[in-house]
Short mmCIF file of N, CA, C and O in Angstrom, two decimals:
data_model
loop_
_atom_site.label_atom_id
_atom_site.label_comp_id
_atom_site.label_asym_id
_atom_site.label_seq_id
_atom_site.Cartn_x
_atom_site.Cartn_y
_atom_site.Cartn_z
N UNK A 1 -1.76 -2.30 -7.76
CA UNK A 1 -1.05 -1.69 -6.66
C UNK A 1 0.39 -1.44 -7.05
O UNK A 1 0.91 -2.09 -7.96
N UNK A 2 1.18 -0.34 -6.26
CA UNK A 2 2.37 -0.20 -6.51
C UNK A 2 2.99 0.38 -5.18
O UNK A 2 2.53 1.33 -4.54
N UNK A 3 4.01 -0.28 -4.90
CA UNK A 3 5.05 -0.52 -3.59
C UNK A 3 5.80 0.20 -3.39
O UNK A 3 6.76 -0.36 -3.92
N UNK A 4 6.24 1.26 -2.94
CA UNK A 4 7.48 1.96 -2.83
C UNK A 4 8.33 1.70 -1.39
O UNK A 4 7.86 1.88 -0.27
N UNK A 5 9.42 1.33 -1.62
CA UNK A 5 10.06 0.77 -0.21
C UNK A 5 11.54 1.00 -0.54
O UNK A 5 11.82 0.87 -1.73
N UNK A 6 12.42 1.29 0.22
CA UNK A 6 14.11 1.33 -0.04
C UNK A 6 14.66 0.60 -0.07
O UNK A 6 15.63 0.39 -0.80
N UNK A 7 13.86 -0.50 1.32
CA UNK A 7 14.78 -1.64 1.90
C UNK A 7 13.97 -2.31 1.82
O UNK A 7 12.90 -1.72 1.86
N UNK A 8 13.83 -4.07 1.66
CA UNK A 8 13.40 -5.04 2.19
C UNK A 8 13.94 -6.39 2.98
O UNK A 8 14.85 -6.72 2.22
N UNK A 9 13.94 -7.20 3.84
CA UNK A 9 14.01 -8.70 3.98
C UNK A 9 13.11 -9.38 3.28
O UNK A 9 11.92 -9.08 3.39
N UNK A 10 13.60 -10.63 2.26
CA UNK A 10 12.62 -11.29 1.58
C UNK A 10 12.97 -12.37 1.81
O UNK A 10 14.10 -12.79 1.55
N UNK A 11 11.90 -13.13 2.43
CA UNK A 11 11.95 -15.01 2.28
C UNK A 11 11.08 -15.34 1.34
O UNK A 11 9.91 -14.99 1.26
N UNK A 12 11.87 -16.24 0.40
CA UNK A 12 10.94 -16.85 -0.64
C UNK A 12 10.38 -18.32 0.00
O UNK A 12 9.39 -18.90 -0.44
N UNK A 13 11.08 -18.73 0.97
CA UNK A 13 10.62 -19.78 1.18
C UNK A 13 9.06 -19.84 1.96
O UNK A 13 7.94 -20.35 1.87
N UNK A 14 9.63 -19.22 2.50
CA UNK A 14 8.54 -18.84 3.64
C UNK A 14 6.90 -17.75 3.23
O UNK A 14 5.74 -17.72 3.65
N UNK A 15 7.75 -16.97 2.14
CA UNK A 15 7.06 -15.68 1.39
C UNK A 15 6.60 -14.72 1.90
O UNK A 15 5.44 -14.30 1.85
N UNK A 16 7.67 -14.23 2.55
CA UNK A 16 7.35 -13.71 3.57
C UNK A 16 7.94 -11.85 3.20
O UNK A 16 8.55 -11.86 2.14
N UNK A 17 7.89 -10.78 3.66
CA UNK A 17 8.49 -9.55 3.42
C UNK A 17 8.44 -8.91 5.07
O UNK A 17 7.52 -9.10 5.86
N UNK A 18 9.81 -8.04 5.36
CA UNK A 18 9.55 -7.52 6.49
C UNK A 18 10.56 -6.51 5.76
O UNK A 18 11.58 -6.97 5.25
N UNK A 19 10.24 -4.89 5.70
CA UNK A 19 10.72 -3.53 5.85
C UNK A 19 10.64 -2.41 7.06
O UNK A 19 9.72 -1.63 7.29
N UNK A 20 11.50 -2.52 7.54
CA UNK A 20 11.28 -1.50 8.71
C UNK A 20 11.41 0.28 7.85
O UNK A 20 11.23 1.37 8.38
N UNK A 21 11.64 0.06 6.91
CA UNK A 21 11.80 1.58 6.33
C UNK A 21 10.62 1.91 5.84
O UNK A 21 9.75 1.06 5.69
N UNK A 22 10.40 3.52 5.46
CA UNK A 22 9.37 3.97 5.21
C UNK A 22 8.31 3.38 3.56
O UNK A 22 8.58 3.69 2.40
N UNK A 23 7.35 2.66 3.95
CA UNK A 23 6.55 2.55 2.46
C UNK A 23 5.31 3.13 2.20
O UNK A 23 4.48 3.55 3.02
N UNK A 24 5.24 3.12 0.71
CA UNK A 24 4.36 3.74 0.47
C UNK A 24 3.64 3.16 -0.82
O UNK A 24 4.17 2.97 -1.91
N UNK A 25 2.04 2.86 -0.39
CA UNK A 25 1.32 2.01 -1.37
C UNK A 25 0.67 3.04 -2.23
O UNK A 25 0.42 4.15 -1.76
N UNK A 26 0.32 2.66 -3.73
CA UNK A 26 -0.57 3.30 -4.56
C UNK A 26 -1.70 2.44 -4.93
O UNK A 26 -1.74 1.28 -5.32
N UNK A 27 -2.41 3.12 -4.75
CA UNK A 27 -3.49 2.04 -5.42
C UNK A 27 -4.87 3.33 -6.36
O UNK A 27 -5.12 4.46 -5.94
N UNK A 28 -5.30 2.89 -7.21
CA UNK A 28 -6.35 3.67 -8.16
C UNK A 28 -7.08 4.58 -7.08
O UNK A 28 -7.37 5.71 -7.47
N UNK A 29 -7.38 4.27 -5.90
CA UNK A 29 -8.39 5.34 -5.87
C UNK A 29 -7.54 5.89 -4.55
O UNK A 29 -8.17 6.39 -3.62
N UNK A 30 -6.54 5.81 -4.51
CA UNK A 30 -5.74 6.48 -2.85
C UNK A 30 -4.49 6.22 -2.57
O UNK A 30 -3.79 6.08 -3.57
N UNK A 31 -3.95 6.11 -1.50
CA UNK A 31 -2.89 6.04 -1.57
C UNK A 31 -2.55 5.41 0.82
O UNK A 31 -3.19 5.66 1.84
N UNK A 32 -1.44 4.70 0.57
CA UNK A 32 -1.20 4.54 1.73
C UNK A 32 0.31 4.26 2.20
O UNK A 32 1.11 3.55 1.60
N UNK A 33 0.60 5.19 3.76
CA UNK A 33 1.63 5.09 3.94
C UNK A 33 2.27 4.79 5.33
O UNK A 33 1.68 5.00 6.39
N UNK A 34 3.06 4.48 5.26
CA UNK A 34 3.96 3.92 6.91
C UNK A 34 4.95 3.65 6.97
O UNK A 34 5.58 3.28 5.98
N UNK A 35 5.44 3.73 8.14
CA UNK A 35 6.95 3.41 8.50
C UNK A 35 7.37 1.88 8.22
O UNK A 35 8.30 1.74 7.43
N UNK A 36 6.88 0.87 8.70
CA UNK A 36 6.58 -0.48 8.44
C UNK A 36 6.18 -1.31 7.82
O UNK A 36 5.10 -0.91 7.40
N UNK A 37 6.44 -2.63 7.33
CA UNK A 37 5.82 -3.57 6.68
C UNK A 37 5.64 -4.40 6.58
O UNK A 37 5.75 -4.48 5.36
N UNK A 38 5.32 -5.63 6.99
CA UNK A 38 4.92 -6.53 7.20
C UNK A 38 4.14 -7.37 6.45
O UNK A 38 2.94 -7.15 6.59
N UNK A 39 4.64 -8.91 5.17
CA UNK A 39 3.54 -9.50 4.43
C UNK A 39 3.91 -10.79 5.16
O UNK A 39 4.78 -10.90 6.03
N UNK A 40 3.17 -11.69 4.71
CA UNK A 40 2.98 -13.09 5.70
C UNK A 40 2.27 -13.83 4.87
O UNK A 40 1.25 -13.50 4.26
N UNK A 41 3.08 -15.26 4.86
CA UNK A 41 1.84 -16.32 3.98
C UNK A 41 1.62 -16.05 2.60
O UNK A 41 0.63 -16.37 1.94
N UNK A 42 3.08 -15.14 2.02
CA UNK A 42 2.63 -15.11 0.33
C UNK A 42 1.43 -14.32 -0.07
O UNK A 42 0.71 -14.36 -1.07
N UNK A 43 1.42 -13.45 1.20
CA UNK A 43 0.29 -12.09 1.01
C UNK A 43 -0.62 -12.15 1.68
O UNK A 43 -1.45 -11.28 1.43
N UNK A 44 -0.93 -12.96 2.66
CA UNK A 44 -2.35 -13.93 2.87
C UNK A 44 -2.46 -12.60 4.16
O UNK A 44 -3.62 -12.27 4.38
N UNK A 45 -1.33 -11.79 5.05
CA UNK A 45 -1.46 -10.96 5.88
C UNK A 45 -0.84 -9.89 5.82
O UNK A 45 0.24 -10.22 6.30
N UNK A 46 -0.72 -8.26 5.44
CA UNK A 46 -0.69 -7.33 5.29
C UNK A 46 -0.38 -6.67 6.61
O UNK A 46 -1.47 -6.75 7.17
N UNK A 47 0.49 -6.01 7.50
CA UNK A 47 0.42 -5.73 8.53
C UNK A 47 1.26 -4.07 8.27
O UNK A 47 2.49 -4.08 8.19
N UNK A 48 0.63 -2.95 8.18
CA UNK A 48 1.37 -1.60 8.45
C UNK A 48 1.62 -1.24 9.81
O UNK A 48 0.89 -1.60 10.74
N UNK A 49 2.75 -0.45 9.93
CA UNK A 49 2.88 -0.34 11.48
C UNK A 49 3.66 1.46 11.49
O UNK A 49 4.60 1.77 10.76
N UNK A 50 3.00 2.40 12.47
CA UNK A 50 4.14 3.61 12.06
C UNK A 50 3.63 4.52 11.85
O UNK A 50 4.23 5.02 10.90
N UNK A 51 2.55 5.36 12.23
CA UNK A 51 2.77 6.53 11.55
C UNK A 51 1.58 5.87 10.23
O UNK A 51 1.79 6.14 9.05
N UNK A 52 0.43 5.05 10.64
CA UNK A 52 -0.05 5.30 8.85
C UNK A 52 -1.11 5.95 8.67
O UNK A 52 -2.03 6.13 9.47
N UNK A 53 -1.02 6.27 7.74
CA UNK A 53 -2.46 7.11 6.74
C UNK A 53 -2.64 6.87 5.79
O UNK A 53 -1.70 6.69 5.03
N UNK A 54 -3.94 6.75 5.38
CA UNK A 54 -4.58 6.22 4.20
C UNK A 54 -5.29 7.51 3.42
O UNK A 54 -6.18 8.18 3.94
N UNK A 55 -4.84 7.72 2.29
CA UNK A 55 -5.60 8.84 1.79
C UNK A 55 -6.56 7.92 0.25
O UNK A 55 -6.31 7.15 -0.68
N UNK A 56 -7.58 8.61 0.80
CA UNK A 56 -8.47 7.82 -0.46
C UNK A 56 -8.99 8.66 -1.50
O UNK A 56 -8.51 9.78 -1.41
N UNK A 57 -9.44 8.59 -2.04
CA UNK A 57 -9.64 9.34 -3.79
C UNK A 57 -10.35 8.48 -4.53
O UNK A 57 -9.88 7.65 -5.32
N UNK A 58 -12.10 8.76 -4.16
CA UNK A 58 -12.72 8.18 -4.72
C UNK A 58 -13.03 8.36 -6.08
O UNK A 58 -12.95 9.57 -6.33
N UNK A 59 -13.37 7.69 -7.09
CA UNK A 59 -13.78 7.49 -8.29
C UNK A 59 -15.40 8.71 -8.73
O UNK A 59 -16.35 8.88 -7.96
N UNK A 60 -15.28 9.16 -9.74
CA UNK A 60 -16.84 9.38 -9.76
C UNK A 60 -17.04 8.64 -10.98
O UNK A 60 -16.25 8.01 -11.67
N UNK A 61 -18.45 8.89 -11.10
CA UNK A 61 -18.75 8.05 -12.82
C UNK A 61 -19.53 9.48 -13.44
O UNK A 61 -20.24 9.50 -14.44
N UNK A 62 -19.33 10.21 -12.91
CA UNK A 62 -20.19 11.34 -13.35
C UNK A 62 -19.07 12.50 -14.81
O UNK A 62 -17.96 12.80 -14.37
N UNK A 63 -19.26 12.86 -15.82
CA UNK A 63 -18.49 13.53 -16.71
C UNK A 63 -18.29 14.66 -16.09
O UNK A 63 -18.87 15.02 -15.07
N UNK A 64 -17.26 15.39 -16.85
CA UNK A 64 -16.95 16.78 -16.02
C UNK A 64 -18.12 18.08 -16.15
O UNK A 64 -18.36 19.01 -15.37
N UNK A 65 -18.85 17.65 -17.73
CA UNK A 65 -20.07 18.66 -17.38
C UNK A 65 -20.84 18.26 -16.88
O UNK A 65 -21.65 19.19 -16.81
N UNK A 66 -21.51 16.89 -16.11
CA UNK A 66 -21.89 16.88 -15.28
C UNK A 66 -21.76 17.41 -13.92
O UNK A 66 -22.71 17.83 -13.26
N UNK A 67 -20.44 17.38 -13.51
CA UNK A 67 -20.32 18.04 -12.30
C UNK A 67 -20.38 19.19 -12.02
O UNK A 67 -20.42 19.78 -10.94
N UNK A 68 -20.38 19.49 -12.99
CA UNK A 68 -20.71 21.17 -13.08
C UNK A 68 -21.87 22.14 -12.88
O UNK A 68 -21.75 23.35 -12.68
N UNK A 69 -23.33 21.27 -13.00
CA UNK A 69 -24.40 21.42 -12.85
C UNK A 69 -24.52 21.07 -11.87
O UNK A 69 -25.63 21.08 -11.34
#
């Protein structure tokens, strides 16, 4: 995964992340985005808030001349 964010609050103690600015996740097969952010418990809770959409981009296993047929 990869994070794009401007701003954050970070507690290490706690492990905690709160961004009210716009982020935006990458991940291999899609992508996701929102105004908000919210982690909890050292990751254990994920919370987007804002405006999100998830765009996905699935994988094939098929070659390109396969798909072609």
């Amino acid at each position: 995964y990869e994070v794009r964010l401007s701003e954050a609050q970070i507690d290490m103690a706690k492990g905690s992340v709160i961004s009210n600015k716009p982020v935006e996740v990458r991940m291999l097969e899609g992508k996701l985005d929102a105004q908000r952010l919210e982690i909890f418990n050292r990751g254990e809770l994920l919370t987007f808030d804002g405006g999100v959409t998830m765009t996905l981009t699935p994988r094939t296993s098929a070659t390109p001349a396969e798909q072609t047929q």
